[in-house]
mmCIF file of C-alpha atoms in Angstrom:
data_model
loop_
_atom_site.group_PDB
_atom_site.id
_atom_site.type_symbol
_atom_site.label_atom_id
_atom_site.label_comp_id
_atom_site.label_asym_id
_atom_site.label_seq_id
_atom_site.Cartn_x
_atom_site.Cartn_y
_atom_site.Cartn_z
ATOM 1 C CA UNK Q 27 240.512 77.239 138.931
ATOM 2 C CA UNK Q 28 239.983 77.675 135.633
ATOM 3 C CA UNK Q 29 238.454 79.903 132.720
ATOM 4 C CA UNK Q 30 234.883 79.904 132.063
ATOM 5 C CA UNK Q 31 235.276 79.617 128.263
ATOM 6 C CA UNK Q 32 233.955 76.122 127.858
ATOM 7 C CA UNK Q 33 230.500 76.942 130.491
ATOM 8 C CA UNK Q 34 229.873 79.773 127.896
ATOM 9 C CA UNK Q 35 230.355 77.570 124.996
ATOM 10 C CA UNK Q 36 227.801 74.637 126.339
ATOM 11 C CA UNK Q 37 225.290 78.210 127.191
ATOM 12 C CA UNK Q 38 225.863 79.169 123.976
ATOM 13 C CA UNK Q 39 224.558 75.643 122.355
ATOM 14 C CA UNK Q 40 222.710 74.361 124.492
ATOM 15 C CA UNK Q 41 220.261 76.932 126.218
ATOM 16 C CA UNK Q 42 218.776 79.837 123.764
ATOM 17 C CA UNK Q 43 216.779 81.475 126.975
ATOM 18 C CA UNK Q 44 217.767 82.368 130.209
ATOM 19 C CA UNK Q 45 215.219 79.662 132.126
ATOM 20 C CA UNK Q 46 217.254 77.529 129.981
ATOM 21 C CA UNK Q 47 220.656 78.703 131.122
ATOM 22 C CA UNK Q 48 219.863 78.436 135.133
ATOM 23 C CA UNK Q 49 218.697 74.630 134.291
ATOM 24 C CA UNK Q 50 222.371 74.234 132.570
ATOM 25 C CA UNK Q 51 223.978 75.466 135.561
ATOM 26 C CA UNK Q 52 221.412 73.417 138.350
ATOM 27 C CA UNK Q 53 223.784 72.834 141.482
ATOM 28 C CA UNK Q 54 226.976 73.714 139.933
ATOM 29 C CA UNK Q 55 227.076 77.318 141.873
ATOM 30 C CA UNK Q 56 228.450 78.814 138.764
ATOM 31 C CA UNK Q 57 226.775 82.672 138.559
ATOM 32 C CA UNK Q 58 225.154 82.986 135.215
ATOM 33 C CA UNK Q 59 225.407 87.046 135.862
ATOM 34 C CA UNK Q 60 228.500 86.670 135.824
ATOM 35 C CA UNK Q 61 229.828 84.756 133.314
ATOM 36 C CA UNK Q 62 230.035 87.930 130.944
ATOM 37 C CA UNK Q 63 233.222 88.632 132.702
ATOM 38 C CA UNK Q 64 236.261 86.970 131.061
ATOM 39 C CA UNK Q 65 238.040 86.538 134.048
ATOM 40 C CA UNK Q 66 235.432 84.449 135.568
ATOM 41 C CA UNK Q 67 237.382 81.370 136.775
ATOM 42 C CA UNK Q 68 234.900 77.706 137.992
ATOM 43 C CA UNK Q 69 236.348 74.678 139.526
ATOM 44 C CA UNK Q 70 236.621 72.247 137.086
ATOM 45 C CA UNK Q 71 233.885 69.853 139.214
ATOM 46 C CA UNK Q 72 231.558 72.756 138.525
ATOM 47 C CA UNK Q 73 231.917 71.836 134.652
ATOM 48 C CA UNK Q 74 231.737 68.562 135.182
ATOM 49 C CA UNK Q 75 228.180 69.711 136.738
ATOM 50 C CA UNK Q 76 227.261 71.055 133.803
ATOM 51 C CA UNK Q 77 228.038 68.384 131.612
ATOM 52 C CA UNK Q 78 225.933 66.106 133.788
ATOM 53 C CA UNK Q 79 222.955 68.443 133.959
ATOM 54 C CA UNK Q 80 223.183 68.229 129.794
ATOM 55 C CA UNK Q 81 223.465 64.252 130.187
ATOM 56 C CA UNK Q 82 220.406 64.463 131.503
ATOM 57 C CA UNK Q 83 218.219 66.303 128.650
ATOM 58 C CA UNK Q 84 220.536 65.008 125.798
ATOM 59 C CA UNK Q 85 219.647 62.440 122.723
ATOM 60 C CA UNK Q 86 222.297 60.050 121.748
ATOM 61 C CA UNK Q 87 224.117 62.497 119.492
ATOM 62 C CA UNK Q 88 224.249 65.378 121.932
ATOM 63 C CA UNK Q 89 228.173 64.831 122.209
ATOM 64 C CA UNK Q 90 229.023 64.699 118.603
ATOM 65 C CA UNK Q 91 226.951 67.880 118.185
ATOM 66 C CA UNK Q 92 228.904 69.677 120.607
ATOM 67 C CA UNK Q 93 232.106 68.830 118.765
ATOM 68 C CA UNK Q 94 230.921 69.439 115.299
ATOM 69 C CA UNK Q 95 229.514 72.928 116.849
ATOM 70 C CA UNK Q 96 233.302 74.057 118.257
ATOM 71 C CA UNK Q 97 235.533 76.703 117.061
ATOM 72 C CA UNK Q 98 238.818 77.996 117.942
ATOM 73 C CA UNK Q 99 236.829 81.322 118.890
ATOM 74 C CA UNK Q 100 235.403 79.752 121.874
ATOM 75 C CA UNK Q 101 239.309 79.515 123.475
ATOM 76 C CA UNK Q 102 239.679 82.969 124.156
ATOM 77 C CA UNK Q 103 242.655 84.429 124.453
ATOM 78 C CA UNK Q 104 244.268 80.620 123.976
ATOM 79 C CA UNK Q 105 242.311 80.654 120.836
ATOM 80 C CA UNK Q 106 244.136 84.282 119.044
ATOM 81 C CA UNK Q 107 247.527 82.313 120.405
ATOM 82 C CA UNK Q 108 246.704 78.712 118.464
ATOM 83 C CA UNK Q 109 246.088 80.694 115.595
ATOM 84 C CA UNK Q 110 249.026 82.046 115.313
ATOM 85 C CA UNK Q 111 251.120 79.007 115.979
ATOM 86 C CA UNK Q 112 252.913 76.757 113.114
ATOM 87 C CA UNK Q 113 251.764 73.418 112.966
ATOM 88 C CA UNK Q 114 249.077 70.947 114.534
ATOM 89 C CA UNK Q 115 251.405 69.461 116.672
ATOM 90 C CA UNK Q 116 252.482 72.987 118.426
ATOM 91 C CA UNK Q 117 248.846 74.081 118.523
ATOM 92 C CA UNK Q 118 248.241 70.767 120.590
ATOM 93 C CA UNK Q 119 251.170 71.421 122.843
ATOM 94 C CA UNK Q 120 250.215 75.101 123.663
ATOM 95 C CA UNK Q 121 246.463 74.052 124.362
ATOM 96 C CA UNK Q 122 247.710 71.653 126.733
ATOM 97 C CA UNK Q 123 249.759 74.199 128.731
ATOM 98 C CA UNK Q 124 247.452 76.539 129.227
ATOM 99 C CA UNK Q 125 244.443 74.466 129.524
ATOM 100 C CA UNK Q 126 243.467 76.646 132.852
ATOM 101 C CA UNK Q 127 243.073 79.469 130.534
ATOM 102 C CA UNK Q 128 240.537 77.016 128.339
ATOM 103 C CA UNK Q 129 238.314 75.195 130.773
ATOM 104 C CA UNK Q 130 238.307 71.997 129.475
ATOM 105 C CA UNK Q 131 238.378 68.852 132.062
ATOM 106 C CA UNK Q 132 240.350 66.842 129.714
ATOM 107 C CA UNK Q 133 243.950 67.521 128.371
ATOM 108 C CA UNK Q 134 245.605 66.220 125.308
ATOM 109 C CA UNK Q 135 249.229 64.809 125.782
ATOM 110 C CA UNK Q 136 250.545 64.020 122.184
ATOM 111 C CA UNK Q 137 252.927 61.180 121.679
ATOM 112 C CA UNK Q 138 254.515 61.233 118.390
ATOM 113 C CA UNK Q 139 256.342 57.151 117.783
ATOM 114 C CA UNK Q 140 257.695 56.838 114.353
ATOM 115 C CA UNK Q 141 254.740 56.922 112.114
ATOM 116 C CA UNK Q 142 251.725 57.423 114.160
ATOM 117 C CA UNK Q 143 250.894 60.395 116.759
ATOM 118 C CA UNK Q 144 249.032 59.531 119.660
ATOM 119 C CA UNK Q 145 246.675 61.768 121.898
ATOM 120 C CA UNK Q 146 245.179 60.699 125.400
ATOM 121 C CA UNK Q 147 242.444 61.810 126.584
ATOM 122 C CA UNK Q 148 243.602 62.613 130.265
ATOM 123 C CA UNK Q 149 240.889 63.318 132.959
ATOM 124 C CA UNK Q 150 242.086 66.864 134.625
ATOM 125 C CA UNK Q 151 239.287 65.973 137.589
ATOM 126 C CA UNK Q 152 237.246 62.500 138.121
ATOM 127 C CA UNK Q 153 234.257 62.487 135.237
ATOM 128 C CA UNK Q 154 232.920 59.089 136.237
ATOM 129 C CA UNK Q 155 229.758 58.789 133.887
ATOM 130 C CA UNK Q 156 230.208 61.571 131.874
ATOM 131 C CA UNK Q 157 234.158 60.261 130.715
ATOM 132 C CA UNK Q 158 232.455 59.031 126.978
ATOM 133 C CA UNK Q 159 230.833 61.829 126.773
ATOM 134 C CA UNK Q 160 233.744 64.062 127.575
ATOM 135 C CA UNK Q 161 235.627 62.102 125.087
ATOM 136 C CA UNK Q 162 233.039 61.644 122.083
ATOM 137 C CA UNK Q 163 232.720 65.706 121.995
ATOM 138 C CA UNK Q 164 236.321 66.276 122.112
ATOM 139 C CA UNK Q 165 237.332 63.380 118.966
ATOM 140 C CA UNK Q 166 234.234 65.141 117.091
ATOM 141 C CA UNK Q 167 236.202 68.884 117.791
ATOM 142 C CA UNK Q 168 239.247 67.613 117.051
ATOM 143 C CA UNK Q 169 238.391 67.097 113.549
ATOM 144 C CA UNK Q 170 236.134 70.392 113.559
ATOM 145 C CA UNK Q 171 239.362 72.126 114.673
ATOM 146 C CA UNK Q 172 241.729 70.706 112.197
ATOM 147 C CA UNK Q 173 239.926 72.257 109.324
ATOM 148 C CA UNK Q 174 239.844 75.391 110.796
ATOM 149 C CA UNK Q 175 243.473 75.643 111.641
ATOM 150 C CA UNK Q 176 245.088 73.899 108.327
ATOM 151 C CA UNK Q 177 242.108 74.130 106.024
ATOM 152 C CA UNK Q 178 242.121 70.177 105.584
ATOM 153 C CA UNK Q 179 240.665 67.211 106.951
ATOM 154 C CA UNK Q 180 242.209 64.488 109.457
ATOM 155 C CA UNK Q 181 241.384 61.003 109.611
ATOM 156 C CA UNK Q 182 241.454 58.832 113.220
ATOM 157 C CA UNK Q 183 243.606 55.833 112.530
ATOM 158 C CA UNK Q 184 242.177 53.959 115.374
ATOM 159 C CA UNK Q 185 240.820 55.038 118.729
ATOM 160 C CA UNK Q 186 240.870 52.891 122.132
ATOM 161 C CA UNK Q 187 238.609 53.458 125.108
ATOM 162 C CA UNK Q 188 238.907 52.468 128.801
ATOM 163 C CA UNK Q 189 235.115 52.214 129.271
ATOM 164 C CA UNK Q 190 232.394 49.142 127.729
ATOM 165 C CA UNK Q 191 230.543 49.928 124.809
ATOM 166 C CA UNK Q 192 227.188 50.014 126.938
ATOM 167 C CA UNK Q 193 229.145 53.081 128.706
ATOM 168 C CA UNK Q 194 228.763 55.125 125.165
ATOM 169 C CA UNK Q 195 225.634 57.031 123.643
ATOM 170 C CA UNK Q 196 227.172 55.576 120.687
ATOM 171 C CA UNK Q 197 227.601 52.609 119.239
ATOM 172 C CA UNK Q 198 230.390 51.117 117.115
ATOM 173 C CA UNK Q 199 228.287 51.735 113.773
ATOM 174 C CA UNK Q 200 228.235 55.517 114.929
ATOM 175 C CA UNK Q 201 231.743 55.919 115.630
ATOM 176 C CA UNK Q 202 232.271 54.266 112.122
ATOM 177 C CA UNK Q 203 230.350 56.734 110.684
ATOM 178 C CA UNK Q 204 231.843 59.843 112.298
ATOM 179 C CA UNK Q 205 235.056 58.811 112.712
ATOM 180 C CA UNK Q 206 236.269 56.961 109.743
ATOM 181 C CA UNK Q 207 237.547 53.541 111.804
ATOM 182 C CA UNK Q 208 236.771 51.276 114.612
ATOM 183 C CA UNK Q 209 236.944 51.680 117.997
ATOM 184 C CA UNK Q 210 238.402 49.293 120.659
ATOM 185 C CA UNK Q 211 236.397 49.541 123.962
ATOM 186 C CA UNK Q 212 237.626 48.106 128.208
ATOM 187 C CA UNK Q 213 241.047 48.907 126.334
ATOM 188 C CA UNK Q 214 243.761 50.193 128.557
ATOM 189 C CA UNK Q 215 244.191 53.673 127.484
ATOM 190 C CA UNK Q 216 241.775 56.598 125.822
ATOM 191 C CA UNK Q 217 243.548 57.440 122.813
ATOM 192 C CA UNK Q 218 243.278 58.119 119.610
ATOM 193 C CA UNK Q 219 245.720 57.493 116.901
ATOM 194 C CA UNK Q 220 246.633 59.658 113.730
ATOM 195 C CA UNK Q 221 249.349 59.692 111.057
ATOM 196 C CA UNK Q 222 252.339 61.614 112.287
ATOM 197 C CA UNK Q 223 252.473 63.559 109.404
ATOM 198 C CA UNK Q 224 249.200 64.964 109.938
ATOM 199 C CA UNK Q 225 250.657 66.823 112.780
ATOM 200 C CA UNK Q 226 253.326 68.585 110.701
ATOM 201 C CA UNK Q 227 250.813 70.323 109.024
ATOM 202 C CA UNK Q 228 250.998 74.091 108.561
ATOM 203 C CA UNK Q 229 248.326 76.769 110.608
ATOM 204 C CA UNK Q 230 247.305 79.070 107.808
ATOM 205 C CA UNK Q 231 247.383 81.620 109.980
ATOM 206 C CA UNK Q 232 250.619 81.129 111.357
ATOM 207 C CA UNK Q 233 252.692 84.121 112.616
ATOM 208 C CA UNK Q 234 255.474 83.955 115.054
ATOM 209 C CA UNK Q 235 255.788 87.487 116.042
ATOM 210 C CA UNK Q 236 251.531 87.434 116.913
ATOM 211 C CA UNK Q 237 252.769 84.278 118.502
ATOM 212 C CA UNK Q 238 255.186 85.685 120.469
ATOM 213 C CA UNK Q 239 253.064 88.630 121.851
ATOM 214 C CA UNK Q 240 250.316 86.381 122.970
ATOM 215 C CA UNK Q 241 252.238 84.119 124.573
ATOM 216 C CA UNK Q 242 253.713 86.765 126.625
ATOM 217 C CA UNK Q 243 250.547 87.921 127.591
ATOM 218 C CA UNK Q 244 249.474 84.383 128.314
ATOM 219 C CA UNK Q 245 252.099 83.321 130.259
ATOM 220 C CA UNK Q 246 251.411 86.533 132.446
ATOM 221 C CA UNK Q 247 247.497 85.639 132.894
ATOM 222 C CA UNK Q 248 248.111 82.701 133.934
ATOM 223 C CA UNK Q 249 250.242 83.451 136.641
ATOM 224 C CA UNK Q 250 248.083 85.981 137.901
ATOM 225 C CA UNK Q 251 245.378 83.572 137.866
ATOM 226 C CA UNK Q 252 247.457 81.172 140.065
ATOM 227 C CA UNK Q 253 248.241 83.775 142.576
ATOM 228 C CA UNK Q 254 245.013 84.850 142.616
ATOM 229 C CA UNK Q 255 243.871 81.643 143.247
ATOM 230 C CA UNK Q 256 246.592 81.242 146.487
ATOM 231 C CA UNK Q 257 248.507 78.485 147.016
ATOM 232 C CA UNK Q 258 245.373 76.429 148.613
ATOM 233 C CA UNK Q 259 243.615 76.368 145.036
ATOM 234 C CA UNK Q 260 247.250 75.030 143.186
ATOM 235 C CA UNK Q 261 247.071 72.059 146.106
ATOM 236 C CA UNK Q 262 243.216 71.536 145.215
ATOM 237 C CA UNK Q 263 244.008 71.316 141.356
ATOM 238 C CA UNK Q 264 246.577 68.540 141.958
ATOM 239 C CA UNK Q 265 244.533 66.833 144.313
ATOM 240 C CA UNK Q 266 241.258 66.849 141.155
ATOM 241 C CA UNK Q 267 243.727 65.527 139.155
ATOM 242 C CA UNK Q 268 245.355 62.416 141.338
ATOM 243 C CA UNK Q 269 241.971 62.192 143.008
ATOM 244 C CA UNK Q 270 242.476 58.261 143.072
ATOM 245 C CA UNK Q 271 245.571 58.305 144.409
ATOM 246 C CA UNK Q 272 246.180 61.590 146.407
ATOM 247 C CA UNK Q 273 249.421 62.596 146.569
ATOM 248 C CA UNK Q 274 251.474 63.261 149.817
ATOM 249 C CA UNK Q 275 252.660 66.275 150.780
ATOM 250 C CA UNK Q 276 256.591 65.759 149.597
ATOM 251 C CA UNK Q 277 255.339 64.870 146.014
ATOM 252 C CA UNK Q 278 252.596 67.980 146.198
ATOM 253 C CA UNK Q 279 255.951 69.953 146.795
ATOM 254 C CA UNK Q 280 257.562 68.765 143.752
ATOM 255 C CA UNK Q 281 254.439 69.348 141.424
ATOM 256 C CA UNK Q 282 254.540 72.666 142.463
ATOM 257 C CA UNK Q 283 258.001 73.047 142.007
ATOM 258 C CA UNK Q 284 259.085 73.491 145.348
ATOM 259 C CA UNK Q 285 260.408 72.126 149.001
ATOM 260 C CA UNK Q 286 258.360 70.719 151.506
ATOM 261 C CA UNK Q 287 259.322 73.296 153.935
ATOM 262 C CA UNK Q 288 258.480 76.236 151.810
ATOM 263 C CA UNK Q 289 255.319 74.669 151.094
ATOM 264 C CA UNK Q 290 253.998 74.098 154.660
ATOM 265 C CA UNK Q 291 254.943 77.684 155.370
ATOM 266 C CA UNK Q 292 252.874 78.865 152.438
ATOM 267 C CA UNK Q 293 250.066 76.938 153.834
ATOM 268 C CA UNK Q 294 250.701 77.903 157.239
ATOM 269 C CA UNK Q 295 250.920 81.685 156.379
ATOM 270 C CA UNK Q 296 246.872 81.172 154.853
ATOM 271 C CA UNK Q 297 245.773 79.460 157.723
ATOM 272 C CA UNK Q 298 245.540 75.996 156.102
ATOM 273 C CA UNK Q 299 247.096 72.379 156.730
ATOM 274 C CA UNK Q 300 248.005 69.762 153.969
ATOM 275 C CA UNK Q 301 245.897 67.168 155.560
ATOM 276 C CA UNK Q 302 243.056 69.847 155.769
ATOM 277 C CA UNK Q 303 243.261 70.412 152.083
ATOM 278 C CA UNK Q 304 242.780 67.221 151.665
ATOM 279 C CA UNK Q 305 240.063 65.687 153.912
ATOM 280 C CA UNK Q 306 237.910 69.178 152.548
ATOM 281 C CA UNK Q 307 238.854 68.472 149.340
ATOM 282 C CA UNK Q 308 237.719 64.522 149.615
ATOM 283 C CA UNK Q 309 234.538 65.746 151.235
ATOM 284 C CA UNK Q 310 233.795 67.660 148.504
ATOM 285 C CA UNK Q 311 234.562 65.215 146.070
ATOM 286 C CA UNK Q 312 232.143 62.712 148.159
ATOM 287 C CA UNK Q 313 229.380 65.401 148.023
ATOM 288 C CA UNK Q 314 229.549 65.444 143.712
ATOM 289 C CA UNK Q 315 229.666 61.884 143.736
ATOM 290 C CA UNK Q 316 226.839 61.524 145.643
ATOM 291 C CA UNK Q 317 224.967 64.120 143.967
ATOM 292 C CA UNK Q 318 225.235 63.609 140.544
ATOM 293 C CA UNK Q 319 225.726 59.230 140.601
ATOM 294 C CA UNK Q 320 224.620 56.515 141.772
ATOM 295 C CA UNK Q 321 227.976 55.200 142.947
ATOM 296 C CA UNK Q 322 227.554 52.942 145.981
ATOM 297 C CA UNK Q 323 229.589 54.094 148.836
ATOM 298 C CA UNK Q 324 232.480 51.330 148.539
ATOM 299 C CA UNK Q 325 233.030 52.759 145.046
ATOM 300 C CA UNK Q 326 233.035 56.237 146.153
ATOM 301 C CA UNK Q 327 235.187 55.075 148.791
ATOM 302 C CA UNK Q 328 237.651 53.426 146.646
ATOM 303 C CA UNK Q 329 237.716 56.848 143.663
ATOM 304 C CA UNK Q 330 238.344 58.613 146.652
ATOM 305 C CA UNK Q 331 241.710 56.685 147.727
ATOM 306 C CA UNK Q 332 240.095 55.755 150.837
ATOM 307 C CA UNK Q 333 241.744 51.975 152.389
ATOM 308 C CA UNK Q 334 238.615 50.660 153.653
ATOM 309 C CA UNK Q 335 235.190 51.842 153.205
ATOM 310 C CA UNK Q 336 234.961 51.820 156.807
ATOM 311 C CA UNK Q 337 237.202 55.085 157.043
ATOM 312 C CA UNK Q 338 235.136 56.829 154.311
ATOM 313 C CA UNK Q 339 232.217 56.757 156.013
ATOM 314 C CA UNK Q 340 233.915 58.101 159.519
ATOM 315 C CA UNK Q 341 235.638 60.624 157.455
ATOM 316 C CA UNK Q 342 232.409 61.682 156.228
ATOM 317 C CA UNK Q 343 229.925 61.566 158.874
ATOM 318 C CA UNK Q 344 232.958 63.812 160.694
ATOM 319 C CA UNK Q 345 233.037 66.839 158.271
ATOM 320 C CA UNK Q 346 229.161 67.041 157.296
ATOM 321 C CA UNK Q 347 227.283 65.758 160.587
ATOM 322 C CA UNK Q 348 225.492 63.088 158.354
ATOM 323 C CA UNK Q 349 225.631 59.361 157.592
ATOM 324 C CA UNK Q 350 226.223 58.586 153.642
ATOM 325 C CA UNK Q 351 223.199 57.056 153.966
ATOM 326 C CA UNK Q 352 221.452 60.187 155.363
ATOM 327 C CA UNK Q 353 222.778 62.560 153.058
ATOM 328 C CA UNK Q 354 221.730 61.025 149.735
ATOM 329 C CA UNK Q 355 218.052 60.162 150.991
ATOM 330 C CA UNK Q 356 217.812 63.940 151.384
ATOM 331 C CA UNK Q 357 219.410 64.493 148.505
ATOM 332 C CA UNK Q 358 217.044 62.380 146.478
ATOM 333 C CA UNK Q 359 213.994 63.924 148.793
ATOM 334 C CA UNK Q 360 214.889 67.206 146.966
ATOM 335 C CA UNK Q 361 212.488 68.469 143.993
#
């Protein structure tokens, strides 16, 4: 689970009336009444909701908008910490470790070779279609952010993409435009390049004794949020983000920094199975897919980790009573 801080921020944007809001949050299950708490926590599929359901309504430049809109402010308690941090490169860092305190479905692992500093764009949970737009609003914040931590601008150096060019809202002319350089698309990685000395840079609000009290209080947030969550929702994190590949049990163990043994009897002590875990959280999975694509069911299969699509469909007419087939003709029978 996760903060709510990003929901809030694509409320705050993209929906100036309550009829507005509910249409945001169509099928996601998120509870608009309560997303004036702070310590409202989503799934981080139920963002990935709301990000279609803004797909749907959005022009071409809907992503960059986003970005250009972003502030620090909308971080929270992560955001008063980032502020108070010394350079670029540590503000990066401590956004990445406590991105369950932020929301976001992507993380930013920085790479600093020589010269250049790379960030990926890592997928915390499966995006499918909404990936470029996921990425297109984050390289637009990026940018938005920098001048609000160090006062100056950055400039991309290059940026790759995994996905085709008829994948974006944009084309390469826009990203010229916005982002200062060209863009490589069906490359191998989502990254984007900078100078390494950009990352250097000093936060002109930097303060380490702010920094150290807020990290304190982070730190302790976060685990409460974890052991609120139980030891079922730190399984169904790591299974969102190895969904194509989900791990076993021995390497779910070492993720979570502990044995095997310890980790069945956690399990065990809520009731719950590994294999459980898994086949709900593949079900679930299934259910998004089929609800917000239009995935055939040997590529659902296959995103799934499924062998054969043969077992995804037994697996699936097991745990909901209905044939793939069934399921999405109701699905697309709804209003």
């Amino acid at each position: 689970m996760a903060r709510a801080n990003y929901i809030r921020y694509y409320l705050e944007q993209a929906a100036e009336t309550q009829a507005a809001r509910r249409a945001l949050l169509k099928n996601s299950a998120i509870s608009l009444d309560k997303l004036s708490d702070p310590d409202y926590n989503v799934d981080l599929l139920q963002v990935r909701q709301v990000i279609n359901n803004i797909k749907s309504r959005s022009h071409p430049l809907t992503a960059i908008q986003f970005g250009q809109a972003f502030s620090v402010k909308h971080l929270g308690l992560i955001g008063h910490a980032i502020l108070s941090c010394d350079t670029l490169a540590d503000c990066t860092r401590y956004w990445n470790h406590f991105n369950d305190l932020v929301g976001n479905v992507l993380n930013y692992p920085l790479l600093i070779k020589d010269d250049y500093c790379e960030i990926e764009f890592e997928e915390l949970c499966p995006l499918g279609d909404s990936l470029p737009f996921c990425i297109e609003q984050s390289l637009a914040s990026t940018l938005q952010v920098v001048m609000e931590l160090t006062g100056e601008s950055i400039r991309y150096q290059s940026i790759e993409l995994t996905y085709p060019a008829n994948k974006s809202r944009l084309t390469e002319h826009h990203y010229r435009d916005f982002f200062g350089c060209d863009v490589i698309f069906n490359g191998r990685r989502n990254v984007a390049t900078f100078l390494a000395s950009d990352f250097d840079r000093k936060i002109h609000t930097a303060d380490e004794e702010t920094l150290t009290l807020l990290d304190q209080h982070c730190q302790d947030v976060l685990r409460k949020q974890k052991e609120t969550g139980g030891i079922a929702q730190q399984v169904r994190q790591l299974f969102l983000k190895y969904s194509r590949n989900p791990p076993k049990i021995t390497e779910i163990a070492s993720l979570l920094q502990t044995s095997e043994r310890s980790l069945r009897r956690k399990l065990d002590n809520e009731g719950l199975s590994y294999s459980g875990l898994r086949n709900d959280f593949r079900r679930d999975l299934a259910i998004e897919y089929l609800k917000s694509t239009d995935l055939a069911a040997k590529e659902i299969a296959y995103l799934l980790g499924y062998d054969n699509i043969s077992s995804f469909r037994r697996a699936f007419k097991e745990q909901t009573g209905e044939t793939v087939k069934v399921f999405r003709n109701k699905l697309k029978a709804q209003p």
